[in-house]
PDB file of C-alpha atoms in Angstrom:
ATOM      1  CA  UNK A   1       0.000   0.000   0.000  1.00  0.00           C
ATOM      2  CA  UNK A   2       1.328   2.706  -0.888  1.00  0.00           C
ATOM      3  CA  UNK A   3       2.219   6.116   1.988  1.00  0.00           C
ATOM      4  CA  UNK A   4      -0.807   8.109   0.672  1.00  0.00           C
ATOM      5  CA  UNK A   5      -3.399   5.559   0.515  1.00  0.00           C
ATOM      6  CA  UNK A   6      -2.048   4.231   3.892  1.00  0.00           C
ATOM      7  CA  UNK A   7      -3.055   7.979   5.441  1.00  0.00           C
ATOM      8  CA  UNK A   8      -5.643   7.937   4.287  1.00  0.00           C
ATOM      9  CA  UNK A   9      -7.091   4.452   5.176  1.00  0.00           C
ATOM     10  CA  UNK A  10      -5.599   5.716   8.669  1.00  0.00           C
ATOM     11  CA  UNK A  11      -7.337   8.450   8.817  1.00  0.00           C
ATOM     12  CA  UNK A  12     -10.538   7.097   8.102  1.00  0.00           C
ATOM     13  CA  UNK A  13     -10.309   4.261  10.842  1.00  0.00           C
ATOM     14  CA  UNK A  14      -8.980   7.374  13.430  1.00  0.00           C
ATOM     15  CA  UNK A  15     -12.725   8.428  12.643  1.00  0.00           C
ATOM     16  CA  UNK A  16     -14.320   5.458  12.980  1.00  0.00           C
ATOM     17  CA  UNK A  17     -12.012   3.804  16.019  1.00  0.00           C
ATOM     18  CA  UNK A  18     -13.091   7.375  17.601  1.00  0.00           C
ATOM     19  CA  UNK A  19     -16.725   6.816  17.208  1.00  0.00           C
ATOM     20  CA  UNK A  20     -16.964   3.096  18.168  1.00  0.00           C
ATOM     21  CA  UNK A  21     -13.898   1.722  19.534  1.00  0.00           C
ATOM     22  CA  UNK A  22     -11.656  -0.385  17.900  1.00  0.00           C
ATOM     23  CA  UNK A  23     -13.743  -3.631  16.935  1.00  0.00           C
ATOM     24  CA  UNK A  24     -14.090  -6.552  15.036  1.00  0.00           C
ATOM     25  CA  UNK A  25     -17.166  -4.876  13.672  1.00  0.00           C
ATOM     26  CA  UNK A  26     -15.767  -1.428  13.230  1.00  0.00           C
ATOM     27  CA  UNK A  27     -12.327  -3.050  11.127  1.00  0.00           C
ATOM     28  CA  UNK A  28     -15.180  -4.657   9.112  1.00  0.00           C
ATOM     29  CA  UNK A  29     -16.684  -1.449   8.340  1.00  0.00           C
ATOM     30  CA  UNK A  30     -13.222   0.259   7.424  1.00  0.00           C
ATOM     31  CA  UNK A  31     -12.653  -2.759   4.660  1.00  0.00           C
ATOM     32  CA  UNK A  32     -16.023  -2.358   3.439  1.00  0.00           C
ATOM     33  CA  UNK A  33     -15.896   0.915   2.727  1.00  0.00           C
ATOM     34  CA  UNK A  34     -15.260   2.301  -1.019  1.00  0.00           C
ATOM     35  CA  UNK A  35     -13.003   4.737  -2.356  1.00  0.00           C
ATOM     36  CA  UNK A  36     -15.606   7.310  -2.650  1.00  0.00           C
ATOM     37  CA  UNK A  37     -16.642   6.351   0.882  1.00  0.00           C
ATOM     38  CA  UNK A  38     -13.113   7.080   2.330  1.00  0.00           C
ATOM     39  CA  UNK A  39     -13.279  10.516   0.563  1.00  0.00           C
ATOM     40  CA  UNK A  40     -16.291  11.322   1.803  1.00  0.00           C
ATOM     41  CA  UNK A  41     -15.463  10.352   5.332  1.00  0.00           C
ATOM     42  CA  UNK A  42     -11.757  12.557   5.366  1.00  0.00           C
ATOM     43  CA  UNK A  43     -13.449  15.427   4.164  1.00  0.00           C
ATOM     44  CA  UNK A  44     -15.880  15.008   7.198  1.00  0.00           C
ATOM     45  CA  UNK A  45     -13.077  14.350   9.084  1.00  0.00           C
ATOM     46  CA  UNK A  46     -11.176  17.534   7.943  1.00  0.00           C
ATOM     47  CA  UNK A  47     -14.346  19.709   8.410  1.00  0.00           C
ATOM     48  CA  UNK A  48     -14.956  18.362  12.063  1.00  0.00           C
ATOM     49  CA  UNK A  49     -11.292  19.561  12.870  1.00  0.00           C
ATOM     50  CA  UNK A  50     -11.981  22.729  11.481  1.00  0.00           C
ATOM     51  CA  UNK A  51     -14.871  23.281  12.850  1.00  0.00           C
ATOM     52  CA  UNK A  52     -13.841  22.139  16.046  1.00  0.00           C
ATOM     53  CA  UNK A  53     -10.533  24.505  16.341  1.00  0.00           C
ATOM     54  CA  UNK A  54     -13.710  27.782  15.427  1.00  0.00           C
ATOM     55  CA  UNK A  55     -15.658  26.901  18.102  1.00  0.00           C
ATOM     56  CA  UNK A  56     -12.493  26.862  20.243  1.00  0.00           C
ATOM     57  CA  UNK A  57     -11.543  30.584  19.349  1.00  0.00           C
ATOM     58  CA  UNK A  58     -14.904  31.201  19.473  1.00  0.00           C
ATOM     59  CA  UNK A  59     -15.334  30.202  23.069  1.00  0.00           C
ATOM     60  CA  UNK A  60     -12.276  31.693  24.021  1.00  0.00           C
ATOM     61  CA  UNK A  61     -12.656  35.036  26.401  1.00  0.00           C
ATOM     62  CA  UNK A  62     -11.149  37.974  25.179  1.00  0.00           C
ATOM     63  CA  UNK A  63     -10.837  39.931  22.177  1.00  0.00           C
ATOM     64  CA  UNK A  64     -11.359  37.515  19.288  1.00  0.00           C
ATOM     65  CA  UNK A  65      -8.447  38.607  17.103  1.00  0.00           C
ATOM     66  CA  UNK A  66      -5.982  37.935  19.943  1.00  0.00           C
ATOM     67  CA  UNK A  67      -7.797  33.960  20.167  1.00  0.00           C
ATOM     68  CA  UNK A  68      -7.091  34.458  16.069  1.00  0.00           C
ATOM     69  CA  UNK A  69      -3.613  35.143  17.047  1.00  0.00           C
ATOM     70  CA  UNK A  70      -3.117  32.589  19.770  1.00  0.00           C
ATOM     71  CA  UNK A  71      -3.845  29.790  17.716  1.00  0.00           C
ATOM     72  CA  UNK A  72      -1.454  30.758  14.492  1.00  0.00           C
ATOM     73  CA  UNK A  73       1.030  28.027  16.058  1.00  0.00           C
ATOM     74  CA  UNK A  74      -2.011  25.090  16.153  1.00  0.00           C
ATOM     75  CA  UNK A  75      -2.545  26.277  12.818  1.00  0.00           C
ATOM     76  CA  UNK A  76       0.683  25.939  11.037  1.00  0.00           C
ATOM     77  CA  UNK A  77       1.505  23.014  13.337  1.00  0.00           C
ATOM     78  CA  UNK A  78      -2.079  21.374  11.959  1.00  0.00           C
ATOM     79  CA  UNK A  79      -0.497  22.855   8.022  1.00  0.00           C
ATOM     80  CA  UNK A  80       3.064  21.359   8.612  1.00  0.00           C
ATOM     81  CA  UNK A  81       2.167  17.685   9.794  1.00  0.00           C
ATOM     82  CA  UNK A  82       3.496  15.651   6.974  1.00  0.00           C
ATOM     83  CA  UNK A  83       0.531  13.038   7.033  1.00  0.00           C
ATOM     84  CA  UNK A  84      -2.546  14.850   7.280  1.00  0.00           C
ATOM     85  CA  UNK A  85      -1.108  16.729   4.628  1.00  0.00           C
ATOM     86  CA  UNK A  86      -0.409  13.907   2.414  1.00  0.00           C
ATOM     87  CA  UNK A  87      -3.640  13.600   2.645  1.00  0.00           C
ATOM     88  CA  UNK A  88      -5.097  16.549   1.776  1.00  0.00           C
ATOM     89  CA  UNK A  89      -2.909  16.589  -1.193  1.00  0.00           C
ATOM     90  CA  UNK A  90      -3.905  13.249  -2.420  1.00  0.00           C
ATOM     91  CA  UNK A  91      -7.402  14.444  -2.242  1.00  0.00           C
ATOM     92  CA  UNK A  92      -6.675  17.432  -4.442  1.00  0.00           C
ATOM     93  CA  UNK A  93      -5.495  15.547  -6.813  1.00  0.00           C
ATOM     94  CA  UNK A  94      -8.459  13.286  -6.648  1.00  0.00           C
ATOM     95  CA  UNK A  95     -10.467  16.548  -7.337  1.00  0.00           C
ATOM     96  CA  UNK A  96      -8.507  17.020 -10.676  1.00  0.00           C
ATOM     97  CA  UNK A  97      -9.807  13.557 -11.902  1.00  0.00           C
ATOM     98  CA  UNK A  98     -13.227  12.889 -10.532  1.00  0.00           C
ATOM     99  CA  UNK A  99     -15.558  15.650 -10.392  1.00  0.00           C
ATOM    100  CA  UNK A 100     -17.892  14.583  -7.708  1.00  0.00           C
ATOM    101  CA  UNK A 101     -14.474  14.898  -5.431  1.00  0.00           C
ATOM    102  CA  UNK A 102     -13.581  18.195  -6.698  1.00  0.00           C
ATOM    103  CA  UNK A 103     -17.609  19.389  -5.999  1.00  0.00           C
ATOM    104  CA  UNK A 104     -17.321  17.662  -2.355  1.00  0.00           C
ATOM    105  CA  UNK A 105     -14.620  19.663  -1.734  1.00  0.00           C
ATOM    106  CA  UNK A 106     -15.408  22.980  -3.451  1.00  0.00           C
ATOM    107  CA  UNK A 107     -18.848  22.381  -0.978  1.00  0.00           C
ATOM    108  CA  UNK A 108     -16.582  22.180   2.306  1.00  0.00           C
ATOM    109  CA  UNK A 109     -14.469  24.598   1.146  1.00  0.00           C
ATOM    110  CA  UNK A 110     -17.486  26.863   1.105  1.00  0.00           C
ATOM    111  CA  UNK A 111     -18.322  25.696   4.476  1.00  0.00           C
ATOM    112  CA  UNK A 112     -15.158  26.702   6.014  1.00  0.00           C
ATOM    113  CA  UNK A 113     -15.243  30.191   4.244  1.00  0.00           C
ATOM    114  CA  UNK A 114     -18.847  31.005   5.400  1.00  0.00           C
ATOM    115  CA  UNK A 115     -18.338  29.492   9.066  1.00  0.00           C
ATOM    116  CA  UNK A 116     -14.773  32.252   9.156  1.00  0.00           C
ATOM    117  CA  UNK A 117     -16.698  34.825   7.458  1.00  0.00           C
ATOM    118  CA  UNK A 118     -19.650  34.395  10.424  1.00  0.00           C
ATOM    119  CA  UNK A 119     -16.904  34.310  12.956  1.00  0.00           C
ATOM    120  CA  UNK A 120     -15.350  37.467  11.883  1.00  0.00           C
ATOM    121  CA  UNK A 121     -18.261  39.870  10.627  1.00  0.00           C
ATOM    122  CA  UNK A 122     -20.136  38.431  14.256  1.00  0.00           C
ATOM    123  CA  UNK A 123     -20.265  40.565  17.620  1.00  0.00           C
ATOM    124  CA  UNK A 124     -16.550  40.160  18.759  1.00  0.00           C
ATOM    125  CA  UNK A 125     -15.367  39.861  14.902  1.00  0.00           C
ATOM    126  CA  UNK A 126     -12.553  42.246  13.394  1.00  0.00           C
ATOM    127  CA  UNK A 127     -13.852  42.810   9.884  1.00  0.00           C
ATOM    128  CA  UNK A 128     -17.287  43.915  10.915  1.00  0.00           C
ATOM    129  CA  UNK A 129     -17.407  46.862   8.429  1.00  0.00           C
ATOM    130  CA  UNK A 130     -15.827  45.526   5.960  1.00  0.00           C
ATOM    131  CA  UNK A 131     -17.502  45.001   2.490  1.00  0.00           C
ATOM    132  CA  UNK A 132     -18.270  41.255   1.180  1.00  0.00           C
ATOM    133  CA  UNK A 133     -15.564  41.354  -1.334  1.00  0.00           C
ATOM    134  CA  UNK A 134     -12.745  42.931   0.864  1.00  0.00           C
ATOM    135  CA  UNK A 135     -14.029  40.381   3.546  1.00  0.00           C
ATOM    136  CA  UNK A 136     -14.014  37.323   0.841  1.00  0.00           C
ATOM    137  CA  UNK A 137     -10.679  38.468  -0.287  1.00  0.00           C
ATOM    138  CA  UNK A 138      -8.935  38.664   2.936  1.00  0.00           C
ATOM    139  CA  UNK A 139     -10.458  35.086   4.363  1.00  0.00           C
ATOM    140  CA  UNK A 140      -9.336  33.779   0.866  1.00  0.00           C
ATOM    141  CA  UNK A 141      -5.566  35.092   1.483  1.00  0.00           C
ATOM    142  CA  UNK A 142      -5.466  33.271   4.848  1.00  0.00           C
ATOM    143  CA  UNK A 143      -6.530  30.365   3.270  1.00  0.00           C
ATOM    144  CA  UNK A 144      -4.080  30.070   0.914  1.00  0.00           C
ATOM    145  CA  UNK A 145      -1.340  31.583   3.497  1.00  0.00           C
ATOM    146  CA  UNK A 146      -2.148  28.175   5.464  1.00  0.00           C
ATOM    147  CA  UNK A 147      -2.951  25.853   3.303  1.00  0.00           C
ATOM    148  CA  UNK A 148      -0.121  26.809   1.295  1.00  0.00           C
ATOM    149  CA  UNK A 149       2.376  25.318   3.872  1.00  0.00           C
ATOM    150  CA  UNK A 150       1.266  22.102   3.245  1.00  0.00           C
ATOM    151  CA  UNK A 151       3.515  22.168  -0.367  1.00  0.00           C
ATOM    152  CA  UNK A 152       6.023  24.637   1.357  1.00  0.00           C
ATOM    153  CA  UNK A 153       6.563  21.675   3.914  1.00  0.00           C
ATOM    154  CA  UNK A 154       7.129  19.125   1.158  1.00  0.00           C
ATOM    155  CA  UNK A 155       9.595  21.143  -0.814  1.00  0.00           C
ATOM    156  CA  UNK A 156      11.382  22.838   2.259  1.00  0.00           C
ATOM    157  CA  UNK A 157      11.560  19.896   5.325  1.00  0.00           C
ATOM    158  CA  UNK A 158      14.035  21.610   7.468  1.00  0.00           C
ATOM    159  CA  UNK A 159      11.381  25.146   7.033  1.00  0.00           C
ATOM    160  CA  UNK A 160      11.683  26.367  11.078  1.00  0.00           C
ATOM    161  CA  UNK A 161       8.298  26.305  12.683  1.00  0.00           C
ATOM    162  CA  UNK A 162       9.218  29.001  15.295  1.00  0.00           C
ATOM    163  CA  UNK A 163      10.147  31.059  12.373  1.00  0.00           C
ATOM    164  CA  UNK A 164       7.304  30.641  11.026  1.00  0.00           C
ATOM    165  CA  UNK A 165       4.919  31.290  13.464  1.00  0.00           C
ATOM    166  CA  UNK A 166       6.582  34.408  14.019  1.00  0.00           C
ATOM    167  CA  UNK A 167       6.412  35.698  10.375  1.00  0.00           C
ATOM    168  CA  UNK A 168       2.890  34.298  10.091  1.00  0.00           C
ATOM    169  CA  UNK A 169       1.282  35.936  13.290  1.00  0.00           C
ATOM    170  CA  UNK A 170       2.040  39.624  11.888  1.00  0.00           C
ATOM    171  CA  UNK A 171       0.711  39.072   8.657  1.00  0.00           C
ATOM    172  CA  UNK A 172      -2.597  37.247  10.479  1.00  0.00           C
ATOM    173  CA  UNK A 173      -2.931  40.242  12.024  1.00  0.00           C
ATOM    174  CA  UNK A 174      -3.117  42.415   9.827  1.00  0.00           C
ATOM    175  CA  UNK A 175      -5.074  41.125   7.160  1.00  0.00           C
ATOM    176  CA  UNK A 176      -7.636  40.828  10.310  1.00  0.00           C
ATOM    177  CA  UNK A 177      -7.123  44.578  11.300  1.00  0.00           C
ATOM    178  CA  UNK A 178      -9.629  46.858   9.449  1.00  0.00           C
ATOM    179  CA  UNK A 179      -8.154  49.477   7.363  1.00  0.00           C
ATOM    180  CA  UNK A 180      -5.037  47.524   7.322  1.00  0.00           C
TER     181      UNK A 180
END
């Protein structure tokens, strides 16, 4: 098997061991699951994390940018991991060959941009005022600012985290400061 498709068959049993234990029943469910079904489920999977890390910043007190801020390092750590990434490359180029991937993941993707868009235009958010397609831009740029290290980390291993993180949390900043 080969490192991708071994990512990503461990990433779907993570989601499945975490739902009902690691069974007979559930390692029956993992090998009857499809391709498509495996997609589907990372996706999920990816969402839920996503999701999960929002409600986190959302929940935590203080100003909301600062919570933005505080979890830059979770976020490049989450961008940097070489597996999960493997995975979400694989599934990219999935997308390039089967359309129905590509839409499931142009649908989450849309997901992800609404939920940040909610979270930053809401009562504590930083881009309150600004207008849908500065506000559309700017989430877009972060996006692709994160999401981005994911290729940096496969062409650069020895890229410095710490340095990172500090270059990153500036530029976070800012493209979350009105006016800015």
């Amino acid at each position: 098997m080969n490192e991708a498709r071994r990512a990503q068959v461990l990433a779907v049993a993570a989601d499945v061991f975490a739902r009902t234990a690691i069974t007979p029943e559930a390692l029956s469910e993992i090998a009857r699951m499809s391709k498509g079904e495996i997609i589907e489920e990372l996706i999920a999977h990816n969402m839920e994390q996503t999701f999960t890390t929002l409600q986190q910043i959302e929940a935590a007190p203080g100003p909301l940018l600062e919570s933005l801020i505080d979890a830059v390092p979770a976020g490049v750590a989450r961008n940097l991991a070489p597996e999960p990434g493997a995975v979400e490359l694989e599934l990219m180029a999935e997308a390039v060959r089967n359309p129905k991937v590509a839409e499931a993941l142009r649908a989450a993707d849309a997901l992800a941009r609404r939920r940040r868009s909610e979270l930053l235009t809401g009562a504590r958010g930083t881009l309150r005022e600004c207008g849908a397609d500065e506000l559309e831009s700017r989430i877009e740029l972060l996006f692709a600012l994160f999401s981005g290290m994911r290729i940096r980390a496969l062409m650069n291993p020895a890229l410095k985290r710490d340095a990172l993180i500090a270059a990153v949390r500036p530029v976070v900043r800012m493209m979350l400061t009105p006016g800015s």
